[in-house]
Short mmCIF file of C-alpha atoms and ligand atoms in Angstrom, two decimals:
data_model
loop_
_atom_site.label_atom_id
_atom_site.label_comp_id
_atom_site.label_asym_id
_atom_site.label_seq_id
_atom_site.Cartn_x
_atom_site.Cartn_y
_atom_site.Cartn_z
CA MET H 5 110.05 204.64 64.39
CA GLU H 6 106.62 203.84 62.96
CA ARG H 7 106.33 200.15 62.06
CA GLU H 8 105.32 200.85 58.45
CA LEU H 9 108.25 203.20 57.92
CA GLU H 10 110.67 200.75 59.52
CA LYS H 11 109.34 197.96 57.29
CA PHE H 12 109.80 200.14 54.20
CA ILE H 13 113.37 201.04 55.19
CA LEU H 14 114.30 197.41 55.88
CA ASP H 15 112.62 196.28 52.63
CA HIS H 16 114.93 198.65 50.79
CA SER H 17 118.11 197.70 52.63
CA THR H 18 120.24 194.59 52.08
CA PRO H 19 118.57 191.71 53.99
CA GLU H 20 119.94 190.64 57.36
CA ASN H 21 122.76 188.10 57.26
CA PRO H 22 121.39 184.69 58.46
CA VAL H 23 124.07 184.43 61.21
CA LEU H 24 123.07 187.84 62.55
CA GLU H 25 119.39 186.93 62.27
CA ASP H 26 120.07 183.85 64.42
CA LEU H 27 122.21 185.87 66.85
CA TYR H 28 119.40 188.39 67.25
CA ARG H 29 116.87 185.62 67.92
CA GLN H 30 119.09 183.74 70.38
CA THR H 31 119.88 186.98 72.22
CA HIS H 32 116.13 187.47 72.74
CA LEU H 33 115.62 183.86 73.85
CA ARG H 34 118.55 183.62 76.27
CA PHE H 35 119.48 186.98 77.77
CA VAL H 36 117.95 189.70 79.89
CA ASN H 37 117.56 193.15 78.31
CA PRO H 38 117.77 191.72 74.76
CA ASN H 39 116.72 195.09 73.35
CA MET H 40 120.35 196.20 73.89
CA VAL H 41 121.30 194.28 70.73
CA CYS H 42 121.61 196.69 67.83
CA GLY H 43 119.70 194.69 65.17
CA HIS H 44 119.35 194.76 61.42
CA LEU H 45 118.97 198.47 60.58
CA GLN H 46 121.70 199.81 62.82
CA GLY H 47 123.90 196.79 62.12
CA ARG H 48 123.76 197.48 58.38
CA PHE H 49 124.47 201.14 59.08
CA LEU H 50 127.55 200.31 61.18
CA GLU H 51 128.77 197.80 58.61
CA MET H 52 128.44 200.37 55.81
CA ILE H 53 130.19 203.11 57.82
CA SER H 54 133.01 200.71 58.72
CA LYS H 55 133.39 199.70 55.06
CA MET H 56 133.58 203.41 54.12
CA ILE H 57 136.29 204.10 56.73
CA ASN H 58 138.05 200.75 56.10
CA PRO H 59 139.85 200.90 59.48
CA SER H 60 142.91 198.98 60.63
CA ILE H 61 141.99 199.08 64.31
CA ILE H 62 138.54 199.45 65.87
CA LEU H 63 137.71 199.69 69.57
CA GLU H 64 134.21 198.81 70.75
CA ILE H 65 133.00 199.64 74.29
CA GLY H 66 130.07 197.33 75.16
CA THR H 67 130.10 194.01 73.28
CA PHE H 68 126.89 192.50 74.74
CA THR H 69 126.23 189.49 72.42
CA GLY H 70 128.48 190.71 69.62
CA TYR H 71 126.04 191.87 66.94
CA SER H 72 127.61 195.30 66.38
CA ALA H 73 131.14 193.87 66.69
CA ILE H 74 130.45 191.49 63.78
CA CYS H 75 129.02 194.32 61.67
CA LEU H 76 131.93 196.67 62.39
CA ALA H 77 134.53 193.92 61.79
CA LYS H 78 133.23 193.48 58.22
CA GLY H 79 134.73 196.84 57.26
CA LEU H 80 138.22 196.12 58.62
CA LYS H 81 141.26 196.05 56.35
CA SER H 82 142.32 192.45 55.61
CA GLU H 83 144.95 192.53 58.38
CA GLY H 84 142.84 194.70 60.66
CA ARG H 85 141.44 193.90 64.09
CA LEU H 86 138.66 194.91 66.42
CA VAL H 87 139.06 194.99 70.19
CA THR H 88 135.78 194.79 72.08
CA ILE H 89 135.29 195.33 75.82
CA GLU H 90 132.54 193.78 77.94
CA PRO H 91 132.42 193.44 81.76
CA ASN H 92 129.83 190.62 81.79
CA ASP H 93 132.00 187.48 81.54
CA GLU H 94 128.93 185.22 81.18
CA LEU H 95 128.52 186.46 77.60
CA ALA H 96 132.00 185.65 76.30
CA ASP H 97 131.53 182.01 75.16
CA PHE H 98 128.21 182.71 73.48
CA THR H 99 129.63 185.77 71.74
CA LEU H 100 132.75 183.94 70.57
CA SER H 101 130.60 181.17 69.05
CA TYR H 102 128.90 183.80 66.86
CA PHE H 103 132.20 185.44 65.91
CA VAL H 104 133.22 181.97 64.65
CA LYS H 105 129.93 181.44 62.78
CA ALA H 106 130.28 184.87 61.16
CA GLY H 107 133.89 184.10 60.16
CA VAL H 108 135.35 187.11 62.00
CA ASP H 109 136.80 185.40 65.11
CA ASP H 110 140.37 185.82 63.83
CA LYS H 111 139.84 189.59 63.62
CA ILE H 112 138.18 190.15 67.00
CA GLU H 113 139.84 190.32 70.41
CA GLN H 114 137.38 190.05 73.33
CA MET H 115 138.43 191.77 76.55
CA THR H 116 136.52 191.10 79.75
CA GLY H 117 136.33 194.02 82.16
CA ARG H 118 135.37 197.66 82.37
CA ALA H 119 136.53 200.10 79.71
CA GLN H 120 137.84 202.41 82.45
CA GLU H 121 140.34 199.79 83.60
CA ILE H 122 141.25 198.34 80.20
CA ILE H 123 141.64 201.39 77.93
CA PRO H 124 144.39 203.17 79.95
CA GLU H 125 146.53 200.02 79.60
CA MET H 126 146.12 199.92 75.81
CA ASN H 127 149.00 201.04 73.69
CA LEU H 128 147.03 201.40 70.43
CA ILE H 129 145.85 204.17 68.14
CA PHE H 130 142.32 203.63 66.83
CA ASP H 131 140.83 204.53 63.45
CA LEU H 132 137.32 204.01 64.78
CA VAL H 133 135.82 203.74 68.28
CA TYR H 134 132.24 202.61 68.87
CA ILE H 135 130.83 203.75 72.23
CA ASP H 136 127.90 201.59 73.34
CA GLY H 137 128.52 200.84 77.03
CA ASP H 138 126.80 202.20 80.15
CA LYS H 139 125.03 205.45 79.25
CA ARG H 140 126.08 207.00 82.57
CA GLU H 141 129.73 206.64 81.58
CA TYR H 142 129.79 208.09 78.05
CA CYS H 143 131.82 211.18 79.06
CA ASP H 144 134.42 208.93 80.74
CA TYR H 145 134.66 206.75 77.64
CA PHE H 146 135.14 209.77 75.36
CA ASN H 147 137.82 211.26 77.61
CA LEU H 148 139.61 207.91 77.79
CA VAL H 149 139.71 207.35 74.03
CA ILE H 150 140.08 210.78 72.43
CA ASP H 151 143.90 210.81 72.75
CA LYS H 152 144.03 207.27 71.33
CA VAL H 153 142.07 208.14 68.17
CA LYS H 154 144.19 209.13 65.19
CA THR H 155 143.75 212.59 63.65
CA GLY H 156 140.99 212.16 61.07
CA GLY H 157 139.71 209.11 62.97
CA TYR H 158 136.15 208.55 64.13
CA ILE H 159 134.17 207.96 67.30
CA ILE H 160 130.59 206.72 66.92
CA ALA H 161 128.34 206.94 69.98
CA ASP H 162 125.01 205.11 70.15
CA ASN H 163 121.77 206.05 71.95
CA VAL H 164 122.48 209.78 72.05
CA LEU H 165 118.73 210.54 71.95
CA GLY H 166 118.28 208.54 75.17
CA GLY H 167 114.97 207.07 74.00
CA GLY H 168 113.80 210.62 73.19
CA LYS H 169 114.31 211.78 76.78
CA ALA H 170 117.67 213.41 76.12
CA ILE H 171 116.06 216.17 74.04
CA GLY H 172 114.08 217.45 77.05
CA LYS H 173 115.48 219.40 79.98
CA ASP H 174 113.80 217.78 82.95
CA SER H 175 115.03 214.19 82.90
CA SER H 176 116.52 212.99 86.15
CA ASP H 177 117.23 209.31 85.48
CA PRO H 178 120.99 208.63 85.53
CA GLN H 179 121.17 207.10 82.03
CA THR H 180 119.45 210.07 80.38
CA MET H 181 121.54 212.50 82.42
CA GLY H 182 124.69 210.69 81.31
CA ILE H 183 123.66 211.05 77.67
CA MET H 184 122.73 214.71 78.13
CA GLU H 185 126.12 215.44 79.72
CA PHE H 186 127.83 213.64 76.85
CA ASN H 187 125.92 215.60 74.20
CA ALA H 188 126.70 218.89 75.99
CA MET H 189 130.38 217.96 76.31
CA ILE H 190 130.65 217.10 72.60
CA LYS H 191 129.03 220.42 71.68
CA LYS H 192 131.85 222.27 73.50
CA GLN H 193 134.68 220.12 72.14
CA LYS H 194 137.06 222.14 69.94
CA ASN H 195 139.05 219.37 68.25
CA ILE H 196 136.18 217.50 66.60
CA GLU H 197 133.37 217.84 64.08
CA CYS H 198 130.19 215.83 64.52
CA ILE H 199 126.78 214.92 63.17
CA LEU H 200 123.88 213.47 65.16
CA LEU H 201 121.83 211.15 62.96
CA PRO H 202 118.30 210.00 63.87
CA VAL H 203 119.12 206.35 63.23
CA ARG H 204 117.25 204.17 65.77
CA ASP H 205 117.98 205.83 69.17
CA GLY H 206 120.35 208.43 67.71
CA VAL H 207 123.88 207.89 66.48
CA MET H 208 126.56 210.57 66.91
CA ILE H 209 129.41 210.42 64.43
CA ILE H 210 132.44 212.36 65.63
CA ARG H 211 135.57 213.03 63.57
CA LYS H 212 138.76 214.09 65.32
CA LEU H 213 140.25 217.17 63.66
CA PHE H 214 143.53 217.52 65.56
C1 SAM S 20 123.81 198.37 74.67
S1 SAM S 20 124.79 197.02 75.18
C2 SAM S 20 125.90 196.81 73.83
C3 SAM S 20 125.20 196.31 72.59
C4 SAM S 20 126.11 195.88 71.48
N1 SAM S 20 127.11 196.88 71.17
C5 SAM S 20 125.28 195.62 70.25
O1 SAM S 20 125.01 196.58 69.51
O2 SAM S 20 124.83 194.50 70.05
C6 SAM S 20 125.80 197.73 76.42
C7 SAM S 20 126.85 196.80 76.98
O3 SAM S 20 127.83 197.60 77.65
C8 SAM S 20 128.34 196.85 78.71
N2 SAM S 20 129.02 197.74 79.66
C9 SAM S 20 128.51 198.32 80.78
N3 SAM S 20 129.45 199.02 81.43
C10 SAM S 20 130.60 198.90 80.70
C11 SAM S 20 131.93 199.37 80.87
N4 SAM S 20 132.25 200.13 81.92
N5 SAM S 20 132.86 199.04 79.94
C12 SAM S 20 132.52 198.27 78.86
N6 SAM S 20 131.27 197.79 78.66
C13 SAM S 20 130.32 198.09 79.56
C14 SAM S 20 127.10 196.16 79.28
O4 SAM S 20 127.46 195.03 80.08
C15 SAM S 20 126.32 195.80 78.01
O5 SAM S 20 126.55 194.47 77.60
#
């Protein structure tokens, strides 16, 4: 997005929460690939969507440093909870410290491991699933969760434009190919409706019909 346009959009959105601002900064100071953190614009978007859905149970695939988990947790019902999965166990203490600072630690359950191993063991039905793990595995994630999403529930998938490369036909890098396969699979899916929004790197909102 052009810098001027991004500035205008952020100027006309509710300012970033100071805890999230600090989390964003610390993520950039301490971790490799800090650009994986979702940031102010997308965080506000996720928070707003979650508040509109007002879910009881959210599943997140790909916690990283917890920015999106905090935003999504803000829309939970008062007794609701968010389960977030992350294979990198070096992030867990840092992430928990920010869940505490944001006042959402009692609503968030951190699970360390790969979604593929954890989700099949889960005996839960989700109102909302946020897919933001390894781009090569998006189809696997969708297939693992679709039967665990309630009818009328939502799946939100991030990065479906693959940095712009997913709209072409000749990409051969595994991440872009994973996203392209996911987009093609969703297009053929009969039991959902969906909208791809050009927020940041593309956000697909999927609603399960039956
Ligand atoms: C883009 S980052 C997540 C960013 C985070 N949701 C946010 O917005 O701040 C992707 C994360 O997915 C994690 N990941 C990779 N493979 C995974 C898997 N199989 N299951 C769950 N998470 C995975 C990575 O370790 C990484 O931390």
